[in-house]
mmCIF file of C-alpha atoms in Angstrom:
data_model
loop_
_atom_site.group_PDB
_atom_site.id
_atom_site.type_symbol
_atom_site.label_atom_id
_atom_site.label_comp_id
_atom_site.label_asym_id
_atom_site.label_seq_id
_atom_site.Cartn_x
_atom_site.Cartn_y
_atom_site.Cartn_z
ATOM 1 C CA MET F 1 87.481 235.840 -219.901
ATOM 2 C CA ASN F 2 84.839 233.980 -221.907
ATOM 3 C CA SER F 3 85.558 236.296 -224.845
ATOM 4 C CA ASN F 4 89.257 235.301 -224.883
ATOM 5 C CA VAL F 5 88.340 232.094 -226.737
ATOM 6 C CA PRO F 6 87.959 232.816 -230.488
ATOM 7 C CA ASN F 7 84.643 231.873 -232.103
ATOM 8 C CA SER F 8 86.421 229.477 -234.450
ATOM 9 C CA LYS F 9 87.245 227.268 -231.452
ATOM 10 C CA LYS F 10 83.777 227.348 -229.886
ATOM 11 C CA ILE F 11 81.058 224.710 -230.214
ATOM 12 C CA SER F 12 77.320 225.027 -230.839
ATOM 13 C CA PRO F 13 75.151 225.009 -227.681
ATOM 14 C CA PHE F 14 73.362 221.740 -228.619
ATOM 15 C CA LEU F 15 76.662 219.806 -228.443
ATOM 16 C CA VAL F 16 76.658 220.340 -224.657
ATOM 17 C CA PHE F 17 73.935 217.640 -224.568
ATOM 18 C CA PHE F 18 76.410 215.102 -225.978
ATOM 19 C CA LEU F 19 79.345 216.272 -223.818
ATOM 20 C CA ILE F 20 77.324 215.920 -220.608
ATOM 21 C CA HIS F 21 75.656 212.644 -221.550
ATOM 22 C CA THR F 22 78.806 210.930 -222.835
ATOM 23 C CA MET F 23 80.638 211.701 -219.578
ATOM 24 C CA GLN F 24 77.786 210.115 -217.626
ATOM 25 C CA SER F 25 77.442 206.992 -219.777
ATOM 26 C CA GLY F 26 80.890 205.437 -219.395
ATOM 27 C CA VAL F 27 81.944 202.270 -217.591
ATOM 28 C CA GLY F 28 79.706 202.972 -214.587
ATOM 29 C CA ILE F 29 76.582 202.048 -216.571
ATOM 30 C CA LEU F 30 77.864 198.490 -217.053
ATOM 31 C CA GLY F 31 77.561 197.558 -213.369
ATOM 32 C CA PHE F 32 75.757 200.213 -211.319
ATOM 33 C CA GLN F 33 72.613 198.069 -210.745
ATOM 34 C CA ARG F 34 74.401 195.660 -208.416
ATOM 35 C CA ILE F 35 75.996 198.465 -206.406
ATOM 36 C CA ILE F 36 72.824 200.453 -205.709
ATOM 37 C CA ALA F 37 70.771 197.279 -205.041
ATOM 38 C CA LYS F 38 73.168 196.306 -202.255
ATOM 39 C CA THR F 39 71.793 199.082 -200.074
ATOM 40 C CA ALA F 40 68.260 199.783 -201.291
ATOM 41 C CA GLY F 41 67.319 196.478 -202.932
ATOM 42 C CA TYR F 42 64.938 196.815 -205.875
ATOM 43 C CA ASP F 43 63.680 200.162 -204.544
ATOM 44 C CA ALA F 44 66.989 201.563 -205.827
ATOM 45 C CA TRP F 45 65.356 202.943 -209.001
ATOM 46 C CA MET F 46 63.997 205.711 -206.753
ATOM 47 C CA SER F 47 67.572 206.526 -205.713
ATOM 48 C CA ILE F 48 68.456 207.077 -209.384
ATOM 49 C CA ILE F 49 65.654 209.651 -209.678
ATOM 50 C CA LEU F 50 66.848 211.385 -206.509
ATOM 51 C CA THR F 51 70.458 211.536 -207.731
ATOM 52 C CA GLY F 52 69.266 212.838 -211.107
ATOM 53 C CA LEU F 53 67.309 215.659 -209.445
ATOM 54 C CA VAL F 54 70.374 216.687 -207.434
ATOM 55 C CA VAL F 55 72.455 216.713 -210.633
ATOM 56 C CA HIS F 56 70.016 219.222 -212.178
ATOM 57 C CA ILE F 57 70.305 221.468 -209.107
ATOM 58 C CA LEU F 58 74.107 221.292 -209.295
ATOM 59 C CA LEU F 59 74.045 222.148 -213.014
ATOM 60 C CA TRP F 60 71.930 225.208 -212.212
ATOM 61 C CA MET F 61 74.494 226.237 -209.564
ATOM 62 C CA MET F 62 77.350 225.760 -212.026
ATOM 63 C CA PHE F 63 75.757 227.913 -214.733
ATOM 64 C CA LYS F 64 75.044 230.609 -212.137
ATOM 65 C CA MET F 65 78.671 230.623 -210.919
ATOM 66 C CA LEU F 66 80.102 230.585 -214.435
ATOM 67 C CA LYS F 67 77.959 233.531 -215.466
ATOM 68 C CA ILE F 68 78.989 235.568 -212.403
ATOM 69 C CA ALA F 69 82.724 234.828 -212.858
ATOM 70 C CA ASP F 70 82.494 235.027 -216.685
ATOM 71 C CA GLY F 71 84.935 232.212 -217.351
ATOM 72 C CA ASP F 72 85.642 228.696 -216.135
ATOM 73 C CA ILE F 73 86.439 227.182 -212.730
ATOM 74 C CA THR F 74 89.771 229.044 -212.518
ATOM 75 C CA SER F 75 87.822 232.307 -212.892
ATOM 76 C CA ILE F 76 85.408 231.209 -210.139
ATOM 77 C CA HIS F 77 88.281 230.344 -207.779
ATOM 78 C CA THR F 78 89.966 233.684 -208.482
ATOM 79 C CA PHE F 79 86.669 235.517 -207.959
ATOM 80 C CA VAL F 80 86.018 233.806 -204.602
ATOM 81 C CA LEU F 81 89.481 233.072 -203.179
ATOM 82 C CA GLY F 82 91.849 235.457 -204.939
ATOM 83 C CA LYS F 83 94.516 234.712 -207.529
ATOM 84 C CA LYS F 84 97.114 232.816 -205.438
ATOM 85 C CA ILE F 85 94.784 230.637 -203.336
ATOM 86 C CA GLY F 86 92.501 230.137 -206.343
ATOM 87 C CA LYS F 87 95.433 228.809 -208.347
ATOM 88 C CA ILE F 88 96.218 226.244 -205.623
ATOM 89 C CA PHE F 89 92.607 225.025 -205.524
ATOM 90 C CA SER F 90 92.377 224.839 -209.324
ATOM 91 C CA SER F 91 95.574 222.770 -209.574
ATOM 92 C CA PHE F 92 93.967 219.918 -207.595
ATOM 93 C CA PHE F 93 91.621 219.282 -210.506
ATOM 94 C CA ILE F 94 94.512 218.252 -212.735
ATOM 95 C CA LEU F 95 94.952 215.287 -210.366
ATOM 96 C CA TYR F 96 91.191 214.731 -210.299
ATOM 97 C CA PHE F 97 90.976 214.315 -214.074
ATOM 98 C CA CYS F 98 94.079 212.118 -214.103
ATOM 99 C CA LEU F 99 92.366 209.879 -211.537
ATOM 100 C CA PHE F 100 89.168 209.877 -213.606
ATOM 101 C CA THR F 101 91.108 208.914 -216.766
ATOM 102 C CA ILE F 102 92.926 206.062 -215.004
ATOM 103 C CA THR F 103 89.660 204.715 -213.572
ATOM 104 C CA VAL F 104 87.860 204.755 -216.926
ATOM 105 C CA LEU F 105 90.806 203.152 -218.739
ATOM 106 C CA ARG F 106 91.437 200.388 -216.218
ATOM 107 C CA SER F 107 87.752 199.567 -215.699
ATOM 108 C CA TYR F 108 87.115 199.221 -219.434
ATOM 109 C CA ILE F 109 90.271 197.183 -220.025
ATOM 110 C CA GLU F 110 89.207 194.815 -217.227
ATOM 111 C CA VAL F 111 85.870 194.272 -219.022
ATOM 112 C CA VAL F 112 87.712 193.479 -222.280
ATOM 113 C CA GLN F 113 90.069 191.090 -220.459
ATOM 114 C CA VAL F 114 87.275 189.238 -218.652
ATOM 115 C CA TRP F 115 84.773 189.016 -221.516
ATOM 116 C CA MET F 116 86.913 188.837 -224.658
ATOM 117 C CA PHE F 117 90.721 188.589 -224.402
ATOM 118 C CA PRO F 118 92.023 187.218 -221.064
ATOM 119 C CA GLU F 119 95.648 187.432 -222.253
ATOM 120 C CA LEU F 120 95.386 191.082 -223.347
ATOM 121 C CA ARG F 121 98.262 193.173 -221.991
ATOM 122 C CA THR F 122 97.063 196.190 -220.045
ATOM 123 C CA PHE F 123 100.051 198.325 -221.048
ATOM 124 C CA TRP F 124 99.707 197.928 -224.817
ATOM 125 C CA PHE F 125 95.942 198.384 -224.947
ATOM 126 C CA THR F 126 96.181 201.463 -222.702
ATOM 127 C CA LEU F 127 98.937 202.844 -224.931
ATOM 128 C CA ALA F 128 96.778 202.377 -228.051
ATOM 129 C CA LEU F 129 93.765 204.104 -226.458
ATOM 130 C CA LEU F 130 95.876 206.997 -225.141
ATOM 131 C CA ILE F 131 97.627 207.572 -228.497
ATOM 132 C CA LEU F 132 94.183 207.812 -230.136
ATOM 133 C CA ALA F 133 92.955 210.150 -227.364
ATOM 134 C CA ILE F 134 96.038 212.389 -227.669
ATOM 135 C CA TYR F 135 95.522 212.621 -231.435
ATOM 136 C CA ILE F 136 91.904 213.712 -230.880
ATOM 137 C CA VAL F 137 92.818 216.262 -228.188
ATOM 138 C CA PHE F 138 95.513 217.716 -230.481
ATOM 139 C CA GLY F 139 92.677 218.532 -232.893
ATOM 140 C CA GLY F 140 91.196 220.964 -230.371
ATOM 141 C CA PHE F 141 88.020 221.055 -228.332
ATOM 142 C CA ARG F 142 85.753 221.043 -231.383
ATOM 143 C CA THR F 143 87.219 217.668 -232.374
ATOM 144 C CA VAL F 144 86.676 216.348 -228.844
ATOM 145 C CA ALA F 145 83.035 217.502 -228.999
ATOM 146 C CA GLY F 146 82.653 215.786 -232.379
ATOM 147 C CA ILE F 147 83.839 212.472 -230.927
ATOM 148 C CA ALA F 148 81.360 212.913 -228.066
ATOM 149 C CA PHE F 149 78.579 213.381 -230.639
ATOM 150 C CA PHE F 150 79.428 210.187 -232.536
ATOM 151 C CA SER F 151 79.933 208.203 -229.315
ATOM 152 C CA ILE F 152 76.223 208.696 -228.566
ATOM 153 C CA ILE F 153 74.778 208.415 -232.078
ATOM 154 C CA LEU F 154 76.654 205.358 -233.417
ATOM 155 C CA PRO F 155 76.198 202.884 -230.506
ATOM 156 C CA PHE F 156 72.626 204.024 -229.704
ATOM 157 C CA TYR F 157 71.201 200.844 -231.261
ATOM 158 C CA ILE F 158 72.639 198.892 -228.300
ATOM 159 C CA ASP F 159 70.315 200.676 -225.863
ATOM 160 C CA VAL F 160 67.331 199.984 -228.134
ATOM 161 C CA LEU F 161 68.141 196.260 -228.400
ATOM 162 C CA PHE F 162 67.697 195.840 -224.637
ATOM 163 C CA VAL F 163 63.931 195.663 -225.253
ATOM 164 C CA VAL F 164 64.396 191.976 -226.159
ATOM 165 C CA ILE F 165 65.001 191.395 -222.428
ATOM 166 C CA ILE F 166 61.402 192.344 -221.544
ATOM 167 C CA PRO F 167 59.721 188.969 -222.398
ATOM 168 C CA TYR F 168 62.246 187.196 -220.146
ATOM 169 C CA SER F 169 61.783 189.587 -217.216
ATOM 170 C CA ASP F 170 59.551 189.365 -214.163
ATOM 171 C CA PHE F 171 58.824 192.908 -213.052
ATOM 172 C CA THR F 172 57.038 191.688 -209.918
ATOM 173 C CA ASN F 173 60.613 191.488 -208.579
ATOM 174 C CA LEU F 174 60.274 195.233 -207.952
ATOM 175 C CA LEU F 175 57.383 194.661 -205.525
ATOM 176 C CA PRO F 176 56.701 195.627 -202.810
ATOM 177 C CA ILE F 177 57.597 199.272 -203.488
ATOM 178 C CA PHE F 178 58.834 201.465 -200.592
ATOM 179 C CA ASP F 179 60.225 198.409 -198.831
ATOM 180 C CA HIS F 180 63.355 200.291 -197.703
ATOM 181 C CA SER F 181 64.007 203.218 -195.399
ATOM 182 C CA VAL F 182 64.770 206.770 -196.490
ATOM 183 C CA LYS F 183 68.308 206.314 -195.146
ATOM 184 C CA GLU F 184 68.868 203.278 -197.389
ATOM 185 C CA LEU F 185 67.556 205.174 -200.429
ATOM 186 C CA LEU F 186 69.881 208.097 -199.655
ATOM 187 C CA LEU F 187 72.874 205.757 -199.284
ATOM 188 C CA ALA F 188 72.017 204.159 -202.637
ATOM 189 C CA SER F 189 71.817 207.672 -204.144
ATOM 190 C CA ARG F 190 75.323 208.325 -202.888
ATOM 191 C CA ASP F 191 76.509 205.066 -204.484
ATOM 192 C CA MET F 192 74.748 206.061 -207.709
ATOM 193 C CA SER F 193 76.687 209.328 -207.855
ATOM 194 C CA PHE F 194 79.762 207.639 -209.413
ATOM 195 C CA THR F 195 77.726 206.538 -212.438
ATOM 196 C CA LEU F 196 76.390 210.062 -213.033
ATOM 197 C CA LEU F 197 79.732 211.830 -212.539
ATOM 198 C CA GLY F 198 81.190 213.812 -215.417
ATOM 199 C CA PHE F 199 78.752 216.712 -215.686
ATOM 200 C CA GLU F 200 81.284 218.786 -213.703
ATOM 201 C CA THR F 201 83.345 219.103 -216.901
ATOM 202 C CA LEU F 202 80.943 221.958 -217.722
ATOM 203 C CA LEU F 203 83.014 224.059 -215.285
ATOM 204 C CA PHE F 204 86.012 223.620 -217.586
ATOM 205 C CA PHE F 205 84.667 223.838 -221.153
ATOM 206 C CA TYR F 206 82.083 226.602 -220.531
ATOM 207 C CA PRO F 207 84.188 229.335 -222.256
ATOM 208 C CA PHE F 208 84.203 227.191 -225.423
ATOM 209 C CA ILE F 209 80.405 227.353 -225.879
ATOM 210 C CA GLN F 210 78.854 229.803 -228.315
ATOM 211 C CA ASN F 211 76.090 231.689 -226.516
ATOM 212 C CA PRO F 212 76.370 229.747 -223.204
ATOM 213 C CA GLU F 213 72.897 230.867 -222.072
ATOM 214 C CA ARG F 214 71.348 228.780 -224.851
ATOM 215 C CA SER F 215 73.329 225.705 -223.742
ATOM 216 C CA LYS F 216 71.549 225.484 -220.360
ATOM 217 C CA LYS F 217 68.596 223.498 -221.663
ATOM 218 C CA TRP F 218 70.922 221.143 -223.564
ATOM 219 C CA ALA F 219 73.000 220.474 -220.435
ATOM 220 C CA HIS F 220 69.836 219.632 -218.493
ATOM 221 C CA PHE F 221 68.530 217.472 -221.366
ATOM 222 C CA GLY F 222 71.843 215.585 -221.342
ATOM 223 C CA ALA F 223 71.623 214.922 -217.592
ATOM 224 C CA LEU F 224 67.936 213.943 -217.920
ATOM 225 C CA PHE F 225 68.711 211.519 -220.744
ATOM 226 C CA SER F 226 71.467 209.909 -218.621
ATOM 227 C CA THR F 227 69.079 209.541 -215.677
ATOM 228 C CA MET F 228 66.340 208.021 -217.858
ATOM 229 C CA LEU F 229 68.847 205.598 -219.419
ATOM 230 C CA CYS F 230 69.967 204.466 -215.946
ATOM 231 C CA ILE F 231 66.359 203.966 -214.796
ATOM 232 C CA TYR F 232 65.651 201.979 -217.981
ATOM 233 C CA LEU F 233 68.683 199.699 -217.500
ATOM 234 C CA ALA F 234 68.069 199.341 -213.751
ATOM 235 C CA ILE F 235 64.412 198.282 -214.120
ATOM 236 C CA LEU F 236 65.357 195.808 -216.877
ATOM 237 C CA ALA F 237 68.105 194.321 -214.686
ATOM 238 C CA PHE F 238 65.825 194.157 -211.625
ATOM 239 C CA GLY F 239 63.185 192.367 -213.687
ATOM 240 C CA PHE F 240 65.675 190.002 -215.335
ATOM 241 C CA PHE F 241 67.710 188.974 -212.270
ATOM 242 C CA PRO F 242 66.438 187.782 -208.886
ATOM 243 C CA GLU F 243 68.030 189.952 -206.185
ATOM 244 C CA ALA F 244 70.424 187.236 -204.965
ATOM 245 C CA GLN F 245 71.600 186.494 -208.518
ATOM 246 C CA LEU F 246 72.133 190.180 -209.307
ATOM 247 C CA GLN F 247 74.710 190.427 -206.506
ATOM 248 C CA LYS F 248 76.772 187.698 -208.215
ATOM 249 C CA ASN F 249 77.062 189.698 -211.459
ATOM 250 C CA THR F 250 79.803 192.331 -211.521
ATOM 251 C CA TRP F 251 78.439 193.751 -214.804
ATOM 252 C CA PRO F 252 74.659 193.135 -215.015
ATOM 253 C CA THR F 253 74.311 195.243 -218.172
ATOM 254 C CA LEU F 254 76.822 193.004 -219.967
ATOM 255 C CA ALA F 255 75.167 189.860 -218.617
ATOM 256 C CA MET F 256 71.842 190.958 -220.130
ATOM 257 C CA TRP F 257 73.515 191.265 -223.544
ATOM 258 C CA LYS F 258 74.121 187.490 -223.512
ATOM 259 C CA ILE F 259 70.453 186.817 -224.186
ATOM 260 C CA ILE F 260 70.475 188.858 -227.426
ATOM 261 C CA LYS F 261 70.863 186.545 -230.433
ATOM 262 C CA LEU F 262 71.288 187.781 -233.987
ATOM 263 C CA PRO F 263 71.491 185.695 -237.205
ATOM 264 C CA PHE F 264 74.996 186.940 -238.006
ATOM 265 C CA VAL F 265 76.581 186.810 -234.521
ATOM 266 C CA GLU F 266 76.402 184.176 -231.786
ATOM 267 C CA ARG F 267 77.641 186.257 -228.859
ATOM 268 C CA PHE F 268 76.263 189.792 -228.954
ATOM 269 C CA GLU F 269 78.208 190.824 -225.842
ATOM 270 C CA TYR F 270 81.352 190.866 -228.016
ATOM 271 C CA ILE F 271 79.738 193.570 -230.165
ATOM 272 C CA GLY F 272 78.556 195.384 -227.035
ATOM 273 C CA VAL F 273 81.974 195.432 -225.376
ATOM 274 C CA SER F 274 83.664 196.507 -228.621
ATOM 275 C CA ASN F 275 81.177 199.307 -229.196
ATOM 276 C CA TRP F 276 81.563 200.480 -225.620
ATOM 277 C CA GLY F 277 85.132 201.424 -226.524
ATOM 278 C CA LEU F 278 83.625 204.232 -228.625
ATOM 279 C CA VAL F 279 81.509 205.276 -225.620
ATOM 280 C CA ILE F 280 84.446 205.554 -223.209
ATOM 281 C CA LEU F 281 86.840 207.169 -225.732
ATOM 282 C CA PRO F 282 85.359 210.694 -225.323
ATOM 283 C CA ASN F 283 85.487 210.214 -221.534
ATOM 284 C CA ILE F 284 89.255 209.857 -221.825
ATOM 285 C CA CYS F 285 89.565 212.698 -224.360
ATOM 286 C CA ILE F 286 87.508 215.179 -222.310
ATOM 287 C CA CYS F 287 89.396 214.359 -219.102
ATOM 288 C CA LEU F 288 92.785 214.733 -220.821
ATOM 289 C CA TRP F 289 91.632 217.990 -222.408
ATOM 290 C CA CYS F 290 90.427 219.420 -219.069
ATOM 291 C CA ALA F 291 93.626 218.437 -217.223
ATOM 292 C CA SER F 292 95.924 219.769 -219.962
ATOM 293 C CA ARG F 293 93.962 223.020 -220.315
ATOM 294 C CA LEU F 294 94.270 223.603 -216.563
ATOM 295 C CA ALA F 295 98.023 222.992 -216.791
ATOM 296 C CA LYS F 296 98.186 225.539 -219.622
ATOM 297 C CA GLN F 297 96.191 228.144 -217.654
ATOM 298 C CA LEU F 298 97.918 227.682 -214.312
ATOM 299 C CA PHE F 299 101.520 226.949 -215.267
ATOM 300 C CA SER F 300 101.768 228.345 -218.828
ATOM 301 C CA ILE F 301 102.658 224.919 -220.256
ATOM 302 C CA ARG F 302 101.749 224.315 -223.916
ATOM 303 C CA GLN F 303 98.641 222.162 -224.052
ATOM 304 C CA LYS F 304 100.205 219.670 -226.478
ATOM 305 C CA THR F 305 103.129 219.210 -224.081
ATOM 306 C CA SER F 306 100.958 218.836 -220.981
ATOM 307 C CA VAL F 307 98.472 216.405 -222.565
ATOM 308 C CA THR F 308 101.359 214.120 -223.596
ATOM 309 C CA ALA F 309 102.926 214.269 -220.119
ATOM 310 C CA ILE F 310 99.570 213.590 -218.406
ATOM 311 C CA ALA F 311 98.877 210.678 -220.776
ATOM 312 C CA ILE F 312 102.262 209.112 -219.934
ATOM 313 C CA LEU F 313 101.500 209.375 -216.201
ATOM 314 C CA CYS F 314 98.089 207.770 -216.780
ATOM 315 C CA LEU F 315 99.701 205.002 -218.841
ATOM 316 C CA ILE F 316 102.158 204.151 -216.060
ATOM 317 C CA ALA F 317 99.511 204.272 -213.318
ATOM 318 C CA THR F 318 96.995 202.181 -215.303
ATOM 319 C CA SER F 319 99.623 199.508 -216.044
ATOM 320 C CA LEU F 320 100.469 199.152 -212.337
ATOM 321 C CA ILE F 321 96.884 198.240 -211.397
ATOM 322 C CA SER F 322 96.393 194.538 -212.000
ATOM 323 C CA THR F 323 94.056 192.785 -209.513
ATOM 324 C CA ARG F 324 90.253 192.970 -209.178
ATOM 325 C CA GLY F 325 90.693 194.261 -205.604
ATOM 326 C CA GLN F 326 92.904 197.123 -206.788
ATOM 327 C CA ILE F 327 90.457 198.066 -209.554
ATOM 328 C CA ASP F 328 87.552 197.965 -207.112
ATOM 329 C CA LEU F 329 89.480 200.154 -204.660
ATOM 330 C CA LEU F 330 90.340 202.608 -207.462
ATOM 331 C CA THR F 331 86.677 202.838 -208.542
ATOM 332 C CA THR F 332 85.511 203.324 -204.951
ATOM 333 C CA TYR F 333 88.101 206.021 -204.290
ATOM 334 C CA THR F 334 87.283 207.867 -207.539
ATOM 335 C CA GLY F 335 83.575 207.700 -206.712
ATOM 336 C CA LYS F 336 84.196 209.214 -203.272
ATOM 337 C CA VAL F 337 86.410 212.003 -204.624
ATOM 338 C CA GLY F 338 83.838 212.790 -207.329
ATOM 339 C CA PHE F 339 81.011 212.729 -204.774
ATOM 340 C CA TYR F 340 82.768 215.186 -202.451
ATOM 341 C CA PHE F 341 83.682 217.488 -205.356
ATOM 342 C CA ASN F 342 80.232 217.569 -206.973
ATOM 343 C CA PHE F 343 77.847 217.168 -204.079
ATOM 344 C CA ILE F 344 79.789 218.947 -201.306
ATOM 345 C CA TYR F 345 82.392 221.295 -202.815
ATOM 346 C CA VAL F 346 80.247 222.721 -205.647
ATOM 347 C CA PRO F 347 77.433 223.888 -203.295
ATOM 348 C CA LEU F 348 80.052 225.429 -200.966
ATOM 349 C CA LEU F 349 81.729 227.156 -203.906
ATOM 350 C CA PHE F 350 78.316 228.374 -205.072
ATOM 351 C CA ALA F 351 77.647 229.913 -201.654
ATOM 352 C CA GLY F 352 81.120 231.485 -201.704
ATOM 353 C CA THR F 353 80.475 232.953 -205.163
ATOM 354 C CA LEU F 354 77.220 234.594 -204.038
ATOM 355 C CA ILE F 355 78.909 236.032 -200.928
ATOM 356 C CA ALA F 356 81.852 237.353 -202.980
ATOM 357 C CA LYS F 357 79.407 238.949 -205.439
ATOM 358 C CA LYS F 358 77.545 240.718 -202.603
ATOM 359 C CA VAL F 359 80.796 241.959 -201.053
ATOM 360 C CA ARG F 360 81.997 243.360 -204.388
ATOM 361 C CA ASN F 361 78.661 245.059 -205.051
ATOM 362 C CA ARG F 362 78.816 246.747 -201.649
ATOM 363 C CA GLU F 363 82.359 247.922 -202.315
ATOM 364 C CA LYS F 364 81.232 249.491 -205.610
ATOM 365 C CA HIS F 365 78.468 251.419 -203.908
ATOM 366 C CA THR F 366 80.654 252.760 -201.064
#
């Protein structure tokens, strides 16, 4: 099945680094410090490491399954569950990526409304972002991968500028270390999982990689870079904010930007929020691409037709969510769905793939 995709539509293995990392560095990075510190306090940086290690194990499982089934997640479902049941299971992921798109869109628009333009209409800004995303997806997966590449390279200076926070930080806030129980660290790791979601898109774009075996190291480098970035931002936030003050900041990463002063701009957070639009754009594009490709595979709908229909549904749903409570509920629900898919379903599917492989090998030899 992997060979059904022509080489002209495939991407170089190194671009997998950018696809994985960009999906993990969306809106979650703006406020994850407060969420994980609720449970594990300033020991929560250890929870980030733990979550990162689990992500690497899950990536290994995914590559193993994809190689056995020689395709994408629809191939894995067919291999394990059969064609009809596999099709039912695969169709649920169209809804999953719609939910992911809505969450990313609404969370980012809330940041823009709170920090820059309080009167900004959700509908019109969502429409503008989705029209741009549809245009990119129409260009094919190589175009989507190109946007992912630039979304990491162009705003990278923002991550570097955080070093100006260090003189104003008190890293003794992190002491004493190991002040929380293993249970609290594990709960914080679960809460951290929403921020590091997105690597599961590998299950969908795998057939579009030239020489997939060579992309393994780049996928792991992408996940490692995301984990290191989160540790970096978490330790800076823990040093900059006392624990009680951190809990009052919905977006600690944005709040740290306020201290950055440049000769040509008074409020650097305006530049940060604006640039973050480029970071979340490939999140939307990749999710729309995955959902529309699944619709094409499962229901034989033209991808251009399905991506437009899915975008319209996302536009309507995003416009209906207006209050902070609704956005918080949406984020929590998406995090739970993503957690169960990645950290529960993927290992079960991996076990099912190995069992199905053994059964088929026995049948060949009898």
